[in-house]
Amino acid sequence: MKSATQNATLFYDYQQKDIATIFTNIESKPDQKLLYQLPTGGGKTMIFSEIARKYLSQYDKQVMILTHRNELCKQTSTTLKKLTVQNKIIGSKTKNFKSNATCYVAMVETLRNRIKSKKINTKNVGLVIIDEAHHNSFRKLTKKFKHAFIIGATATPFSSDISKPMNRYYDGLITGESIANLIENGFLAKPKSHQYEIELNSLKTGIHGDFTVSSSNELYGSAPMQELLLQAYKDNANGKKTLIFNNGIAVSKLVEENFKAAGIPVRHLDNKTSEEERKEILQWFKKTKNAVLTSVSILTTGFDEPTVKHVILNRATTSITLYHQMVGRGARRLASKKTFGITDLGNNIQRFGAWEAPLDWKYIFDHPDDFAKQLHYQIAGNSSSQSPALTSELRSHFPKTLEMAFDIDSHFQEALDMDKKHKSVIQESIRQQVKMCLDNAETLSHALELAAMLTPEVQWRVKQYVKCLESASPSYKTWLMEDYQKRLEGLIKKVYAKIHAHDQTA
């Protein structure tokens, strides 16, 4: 057996400090429910495994560690063994269960079934540790451990379901080292971010609050977005080991197809991939220096590959937890890796802030409703100035245009700030739509047809512009609408003639 002193050498100062703080709480209030926050890459598994070891050495009770994925079960079991804690995994393949161990690592669904069938007695469990505690699936199960100290571990102590805030299920929060401090002290790699302004108003939210797979597939499966992704990879990550996160399997497979066609070593992985193939793909990814792995719903937790040098968010999400998990996959520090890259194709950094920016987790834990409102404002704010007229049907007529929206409000404010005339906003709006029409048309008549299709969008922009003016009359709005259409058509004809006159001269 390793001594406590020998074990202490395995931990960094900030980890030892957190272990001591948590254990003080265990000793003072043995039936408490405590939430522990530490960023992805900070070593949560090592910390709660050491807590399990210390607890078993001092108390004549059992320890139960809960996870929601098979990979996490195996990783936790391995870490416990490194700290000399013998343990038993309760998984779907566990048969003839006998409660003869002192420490168990369990898949949450399997444990629930075993308790229900009375194959497991929870009375002697004194400590329950919940990994990825922000998941809602653990909450009902904790009621089965009435006299146990419960520790929930997470990088983001904010529930994805605002109707079930974490402060309802936990008595308090302990926060660990911040991302910024972990970077500064050399424990995590420093990120370099590349942001692309993406128009997201075609995305729809589902019953759980995040963007739906179907609307994400439609947007990110489009030719302009696939071209942008490939170009963004070439500009920011070419030749680097890269993870690409998608929201839909169809998009991820399309990414694999397009990257292969471009001669880039790439594989696709999702939660329907067989276990055998998954192992083979991950082994390939580990060994291949410039490998690209495009995935869906599989590598955000339970995956640790420190050699990843770039992360591409080829999706948008409303979940701050998912955002931190995706970016965190690239943050592992190596002697040869002090930085890593982030390419954001979903306005996620704009929505949540920089991954390394400080967050007041204690305030968020205590006031989840306020934080949820702020997030909702950010999500709504990203699309509040975007027109409902920009339907998927209209977009299909402009396949070569990635950004069809035009934020009248922000352009108007910019004009005020720079002491420009108000009408410059309308001029910029018209120029953008002229380019859209000419980029997607082979002939002048086709370009004018496209301009006519934009009439509902033009009406929206004029309405937003008049709102900014505040004192404009209804008659001015009517005149402006007619004038806008005339100028749009006139400029299309003028630019088209100029382009073709130049082509003939050349």
XYZ file of C-alpha atoms in Angstrom:
506
model
C 0.000 0.000 0.000
C 1.181 3.520 -0.779
C 1.312 5.867 2.179
C -0.632 9.118 2.322
C 2.652 10.990 1.854
C 3.486 8.996 -1.285
C 0.013 9.663 -2.670
C 0.327 13.380 -1.954
C 3.282 13.600 -4.331
C 0.932 12.587 -7.163
C -1.081 15.779 -6.774
C -0.472 19.417 -7.572
C -0.830 22.049 -4.843
C -4.265 23.220 -6.025
C -5.484 19.608 -6.092
C -4.218 18.915 -2.577
C -5.930 22.085 -1.379
C -9.276 21.027 -2.876
C -8.973 17.492 -1.489
C -8.378 18.921 2.000
C -11.338 21.314 1.698
C -13.722 18.606 0.557
C -12.553 16.192 3.241
C -13.042 18.812 5.941
C -16.657 19.077 4.810
C -17.050 15.284 4.920
C -15.779 15.181 8.489
C -17.915 18.096 9.700
C -21.225 17.238 7.984
C -21.350 13.546 7.044
C -24.803 13.695 5.387
C -24.159 16.752 3.204
C -24.583 17.075 -0.590
C -21.688 19.072 -2.007
C -20.951 20.176 -5.554
C -17.327 20.505 -6.683
C -16.335 22.509 -9.769
C -13.030 22.156 -11.615
C -12.334 22.896 -15.300
C -11.927 20.111 -17.837
C -8.289 19.019 -17.680
C -7.866 20.033 -14.034
C -7.853 16.422 -12.811
C -11.292 15.840 -11.280
C -10.988 12.041 -11.575
C -7.674 11.997 -9.701
C -9.104 14.250 -7.004
C -12.272 12.311 -6.276
C -10.362 9.004 -6.510
C -8.021 10.242 -3.770
C -11.033 11.335 -1.724
C -12.402 7.785 -2.078
C -9.045 6.360 -0.932
C -8.885 8.644 2.124
C -12.490 7.925 3.016
C -11.986 4.145 2.897
C -8.893 4.427 5.074
C -10.833 6.264 7.802
C -14.390 4.923 7.667
C -15.839 1.431 7.763
C -18.257 2.134 4.931
C -18.425 1.646 1.163
C -17.862 4.167 -1.630
C -20.019 4.383 -4.767
C -18.842 6.379 -7.806
C -21.454 7.094 -10.487
C -20.788 7.802 -14.155
C -23.013 7.986 -17.225
C -20.666 6.492 -19.823
C -18.811 3.216 -20.118
C -15.536 4.975 -20.980
C -15.745 7.044 -17.800
C -16.389 3.893 -15.779
C -13.212 2.262 -17.063
C -11.096 5.406 -16.669
C -12.267 5.929 -13.103
C -11.619 2.293 -12.187
C -8.095 2.516 -13.613
C -7.350 5.748 -11.719
C -8.589 4.224 -8.461
C -6.285 1.235 -8.934
C -3.322 3.571 -9.470
C -4.083 4.954 -6.021
C -4.252 1.368 -4.636
C -8.059 1.447 -4.329
C -9.399 -1.958 -5.355
C -12.800 -1.525 -6.936
C -15.526 -3.311 -8.825
C -17.316 -1.992 -11.918
C -21.086 -2.378 -11.966
C -21.821 -2.373 -15.684
C -24.256 -4.022 -18.056
C -21.991 -7.085 -18.275
C -21.643 -7.535 -14.506
C -23.319 -10.778 -13.450
C -23.960 -12.490 -10.123
C -23.276 -9.296 -8.207
C -21.961 -9.746 -4.678
C -21.385 -6.786 -2.366
C -17.959 -7.928 -1.208
C -15.968 -4.866 -2.336
C -15.478 -1.562 -0.577
C -15.520 0.658 -3.672
C -17.784 0.458 -6.717
C -17.829 2.318 -10.017
C -21.260 2.160 -11.588
C -23.073 3.144 -14.734
C -26.095 5.079 -13.526
C -28.750 3.126 -15.458
C -27.277 -0.248 -14.506
C -27.070 0.719 -10.852
C -30.672 1.890 -10.877
C -31.764 -1.484 -12.272
C -29.668 -3.441 -9.756
C -31.077 -1.478 -6.831
C -34.599 -1.977 -8.153
C -34.045 -5.743 -8.410
C -32.587 -5.666 -4.870
C -29.223 -7.033 -5.982
C -27.462 -4.107 -4.337
C -27.874 -2.900 -0.774
C -27.084 0.796 -0.386
C -27.296 0.975 3.427
C -23.546 0.612 3.987
C -22.570 3.198 1.361
C -21.175 6.217 3.200
C -19.794 8.215 0.262
C -21.312 8.733 -3.187
C -19.291 10.550 -5.862
C -21.045 11.660 -9.037
C -18.942 12.399 -12.108
C -20.334 14.897 -14.666
C -22.879 15.879 -12.020
C -24.667 18.418 -14.233
C -26.512 15.528 -15.921
C -30.110 15.203 -14.767
C -30.041 11.392 -14.817
C -28.359 11.167 -11.378
C -30.857 13.079 -9.294
C -33.482 10.469 -8.495
C -30.827 7.856 -7.787
C -29.244 9.910 -4.987
C -32.401 9.398 -2.914
C -31.392 5.737 -2.551
C -28.370 6.830 -0.474
C -30.145 8.517 2.419
C -27.260 8.531 4.906
C -24.329 9.083 2.545
C -22.170 12.135 1.921
C -22.717 13.032 -1.746
C -20.144 14.828 -3.885
C -21.019 15.955 -7.403
C -18.087 16.814 -9.678
C -18.439 18.974 -12.776
C -16.612 21.599 -14.832
C -19.810 23.626 -15.200
C -22.166 23.668 -12.192
C -25.163 24.816 -14.212
C -28.028 22.492 -15.078
C -29.049 22.101 -18.704
C -32.635 22.012 -17.417
C -33.366 25.349 -15.727
C -36.457 23.848 -14.063
C -34.070 21.604 -12.087
C -31.332 23.962 -10.828
C -28.335 22.383 -9.136
C -28.773 24.367 -5.931
C -32.007 22.448 -5.382
C -30.076 19.173 -5.108
C -26.803 20.318 -3.535
C -26.248 22.188 -0.282
C -23.218 24.138 -1.426
C -20.499 24.610 -4.038
C -16.707 24.373 -3.800
C -14.873 25.949 -6.736
C -11.427 24.827 -7.789
C -8.727 26.585 -9.767
C -9.864 28.767 -12.688
C -9.009 28.028 -16.313
C -6.928 31.214 -16.501
C -4.814 30.184 -13.496
C -4.367 26.653 -14.826
C -3.097 28.129 -18.092
C -0.845 30.654 -16.378
C 0.718 27.967 -14.171
C 1.336 25.603 -17.075
C -1.334 22.972 -16.338
C -3.456 23.710 -19.418
C -2.502 24.869 -22.904
C -3.271 28.447 -23.933
C -5.992 28.810 -26.592
C -5.795 30.849 -29.760
C -9.289 31.480 -31.118
C -10.485 32.022 -34.679
C -14.072 33.261 -34.878
C -16.296 33.374 -37.956
C -19.534 35.371 -37.891
C -22.181 32.819 -38.889
C -25.828 33.561 -39.605
C -27.801 31.208 -37.354
C -31.392 32.399 -37.611
C -32.389 29.252 -39.534
C -31.545 27.123 -36.474
C -34.445 25.947 -34.339
C -34.389 24.959 -30.678
C -35.782 21.632 -29.508
C -37.618 20.632 -26.331
C -34.346 20.487 -24.368
C -33.382 24.012 -25.395
C -30.466 23.256 -27.724
C -30.493 23.637 -31.496
C -32.139 20.726 -33.302
C -30.144 18.229 -35.336
C -32.382 18.680 -38.379
C -31.969 22.461 -38.555
C -28.224 22.113 -37.855
C -27.878 19.541 -40.645
C -29.616 21.890 -43.058
C -27.313 24.798 -42.234
C -23.993 23.016 -41.736
C -24.624 20.565 -44.563
C -24.980 23.405 -47.072
C -22.276 23.888 -49.688
C -21.192 27.354 -48.416
C -20.758 26.091 -44.850
C -18.870 22.980 -45.948
C -16.585 25.150 -48.070
C -16.064 27.544 -45.165
C -15.194 24.655 -42.838
C -12.595 23.274 -45.233
C -11.081 26.713 -45.799
C -11.081 27.468 -42.061
C -9.251 24.192 -41.431
C -6.654 25.014 -44.103
C -6.192 28.538 -42.725
C -6.018 27.651 -39.018
C -5.278 23.953 -38.495
C -3.671 22.522 -41.611
C -1.407 19.579 -40.694
C -2.397 19.680 -36.999
C -4.173 16.915 -35.130
C -7.755 18.207 -35.123
C -11.141 17.383 -33.622
C -14.268 18.576 -35.423
C -17.509 18.637 -33.419
C -20.837 18.464 -35.287
C -24.478 18.333 -34.228
C -25.651 15.771 -36.799
C -24.305 12.480 -38.165
C -25.192 13.433 -41.739
C -23.007 16.557 -41.507
C -20.108 14.703 -39.890
C -20.119 12.086 -42.671
C -20.227 14.872 -45.261
C -17.224 16.480 -43.552
C -15.367 13.168 -43.793
C -16.238 12.877 -47.489
C -15.145 16.427 -48.349
C -11.928 16.279 -46.336
C -10.984 12.963 -47.941
C -11.579 14.480 -51.375
C -9.178 17.278 -50.369
C -6.504 14.714 -49.467
C -6.762 15.213 -45.700
C -6.459 12.143 -43.410
C -9.872 12.013 -41.713
C -12.213 9.554 -39.968
C -15.795 9.879 -38.713
C -17.076 8.697 -35.336
C -20.518 8.770 -33.699
C -22.429 6.969 -30.958
C -23.644 4.333 -33.417
C -20.099 3.268 -34.304
C -19.393 -0.237 -32.996
C -17.071 -0.552 -30.003
C -14.511 -2.477 -32.045
C -14.455 0.106 -34.848
C -14.352 2.927 -32.323
C -11.216 1.469 -30.735
C -9.597 1.120 -34.162
C -10.463 4.709 -35.151
C -9.195 6.169 -31.864
C -5.979 4.176 -32.171
C -5.530 5.515 -35.713
C -6.176 9.046 -34.456
C -3.631 8.633 -31.665
C -0.872 7.363 -33.985
C -1.486 9.683 -36.962
C 0.287 13.004 -36.521
C -1.939 15.163 -38.769
C -5.179 13.212 -38.274
C -8.614 14.836 -38.337
C -11.453 13.217 -36.398
C -14.982 14.441 -37.128
C -17.559 13.339 -34.579
C -21.039 13.614 -33.101
C -22.039 13.158 -29.417
C -19.156 10.862 -28.532
C -15.925 12.725 -27.654
C -17.166 15.459 -25.308
C -16.703 13.265 -22.204
C -14.629 10.172 -21.469
C -12.076 11.030 -24.157
C -8.540 12.152 -23.451
C -6.014 12.631 -26.235
C -3.425 15.261 -25.193
C -1.877 15.453 -28.679
C -4.947 17.260 -30.090
C -3.736 20.676 -31.278
C -6.902 22.150 -32.741
C -10.631 22.015 -32.040
C -13.245 23.069 -34.588
C -16.766 23.808 -33.357
C -18.683 23.055 -36.550
C -21.933 23.629 -34.720
C -23.737 26.053 -32.463
C -24.946 25.131 -28.998
C -26.961 26.817 -26.257
C -25.252 24.642 -23.611
C -22.346 26.247 -21.763
C -21.413 22.781 -20.468
C -21.112 21.344 -23.963
C -19.139 24.419 -25.075
C -16.598 23.938 -22.270
C -16.384 20.182 -22.879
C -15.714 20.563 -26.610
C -13.023 23.217 -26.208
C -11.502 21.351 -23.259
C -10.635 18.384 -25.494
C -7.782 20.434 -26.937
C -6.541 21.983 -23.697
C -4.348 19.148 -22.377
C -0.797 20.421 -21.860
C 2.322 18.591 -23.060
C 5.989 19.563 -22.973
C 5.766 19.990 -26.751
C 2.347 21.658 -26.673
C 1.874 24.966 -24.897
C -0.946 26.287 -27.077
C -3.899 24.944 -29.031
C -6.309 26.400 -31.556
C -10.066 26.908 -31.539
C -12.054 27.573 -34.700
C -15.617 28.636 -33.897
C -18.193 28.269 -36.673
C -21.227 28.636 -34.410
C -20.871 32.033 -32.692
C -20.289 30.085 -29.464
C -17.504 32.344 -28.188
C -19.731 35.345 -28.831
C -22.548 33.610 -26.923
C -20.634 32.357 -23.886
C -17.447 34.409 -23.858
C -13.898 33.158 -24.274
C -13.368 29.662 -22.836
C -10.606 30.942 -20.567
C -12.547 34.030 -19.379
C -13.429 34.059 -15.655
C -16.902 32.983 -14.569
C -18.376 33.510 -11.121
C -19.576 29.939 -10.608
C -20.722 30.601 -7.052
C -23.029 33.347 -8.283
C -24.274 31.082 -11.087
C -24.920 28.266 -8.595
C -26.785 30.597 -6.231
C -28.684 32.496 -8.962
C -29.238 30.054 -11.854
C -32.352 31.900 -13.065
C -30.408 35.129 -13.556
C -27.665 33.327 -15.466
C -30.229 31.505 -17.615
C -31.826 34.847 -18.511
C -28.420 36.221 -19.516
C -27.799 33.195 -21.724
C -31.262 33.461 -23.228
C -30.602 37.117 -23.980
C -27.349 36.197 -25.718
C -29.043 33.496 -27.788
C -31.992 35.706 -28.686
C -29.706 38.676 -29.228
C -27.751 36.817 -31.871
C -30.879 36.557 -34.012
C -33.104 39.429 -32.845
C -32.023 41.646 -35.720
C -32.249 38.890 -38.301
C -35.273 38.800 -40.540
C -37.910 36.054 -40.407
C -38.090 36.532 -44.181
C -34.770 34.677 -44.580
C -36.364 31.259 -44.955
C -34.561 28.103 -46.032
C -36.455 28.294 -49.348
C -35.122 31.786 -50.010
C -31.619 30.738 -49.005
C -31.672 27.915 -51.559
C -31.665 30.545 -54.338
C -28.405 32.015 -52.975
C -26.105 28.965 -52.615
C -22.917 31.011 -53.064
C -23.776 33.427 -50.249
C -22.921 32.425 -46.707
C -24.099 35.569 -44.881
C -27.509 36.795 -46.074
C -28.453 38.730 -42.954
C -27.723 42.395 -42.344
C -27.953 43.842 -38.839
C -29.611 47.218 -39.357
C -29.468 48.089 -35.638
C -25.717 47.562 -35.271
C -24.938 49.350 -38.558
C -27.113 52.280 -37.491
C -25.320 52.487 -34.132
C -21.968 52.303 -35.911
C -23.017 55.187 -38.166
C -23.878 57.258 -35.079
C -20.583 56.395 -33.401
C -18.568 57.321 -36.483
C -20.615 60.465 -37.193
C -21.832 59.104 -40.535
C -25.118 60.038 -42.173
C -28.039 57.736 -41.385
C -28.632 56.953 -45.056
C -25.210 55.240 -45.232
C -26.870 52.248 -43.526
C -29.335 51.864 -46.416
C -26.505 52.279 -48.929
C -24.491 49.476 -47.275
C -27.570 47.256 -47.144
C -28.255 47.748 -50.862
C -24.612 47.047 -51.777
C -24.686 43.781 -49.815
C -27.830 42.600 -51.635
C -26.440 43.621 -55.025
C -23.429 41.403 -54.392
C -25.704 38.545 -53.312
C -27.732 38.753 -56.528
C -24.734 39.024 -58.846
C -22.768 36.268 -57.072
C -25.633 33.810 -57.594
C -26.765 34.756 -61.114
C -25.330 33.992 -64.544
C -27.406 36.609 -66.384
C -28.764 40.094 -65.685
C -32.378 38.908 -65.871
C -31.615 36.173 -63.297
C -30.012 38.736 -60.983
C -33.109 40.946 -61.207
C -35.325 37.922 -60.473
C -33.272 37.263 -57.344
C -33.689 40.914 -56.332
C -37.470 40.546 -56.615
C -37.337 37.474 -54.349
C -35.659 39.633 -51.706
C -38.697 41.939 -51.406
C -39.845 40.530 -47.992
C -36.293 40.921 -46.654
C -36.106 44.476 -48.029
C -39.378 45.282 -46.251
C -37.921 43.931 -42.998
C -34.776 46.037 -43.325
C -36.715 49.200 -44.115
C -38.967 48.548 -41.101
C -35.917 48.123 -38.818
C -34.307 51.272 -40.241
C -37.437 53.370 -39.681
C -37.579 52.102 -36.077
C -34.040 53.380 -35.570
C -35.070 56.821 -36.860
C -37.929 56.886 -34.295
C -39.696 59.948 -35.698
C -40.166 58.829 -39.322
C -43.700 59.091 -40.764
C -45.645 56.210 -42.405
C -45.435 58.011 -45.766
C -41.615 58.141 -45.465
C -41.557 54.383 -44.867
C -43.636 53.789 -48.025
C -41.399 56.074 -50.077
C -38.237 54.489 -48.735
C -39.462 51.016 -49.635
C -40.093 52.053 -53.256
C -36.798 53.982 -53.453
C -34.841 51.036 -52.004
C -36.208 48.650 -54.656
C -35.434 51.068 -57.488
C -31.879 51.658 -56.266
C -31.307 47.935 -55.786
C -32.331 47.137 -59.356
C -30.469 50.152 -60.741
C -27.213 49.253 -59.007
C -27.467 45.617 -60.142
C -27.740 46.789 -63.772
C -24.882 49.270 -63.353
C -22.455 46.804 -61.700
C -23.410 43.987 -64.103
C -22.683 46.246 -67.098
C -19.383 47.362 -65.591
C -18.257 43.758 -64.899
C -19.076 42.586 -68.416
C -17.526 45.645 -70.048
C -14.312 44.869 -68.149
C -14.483 41.190 -69.237
C -14.820 42.172 -72.901
C -11.887 44.600 -72.639
C -9.744 41.896 -70.998
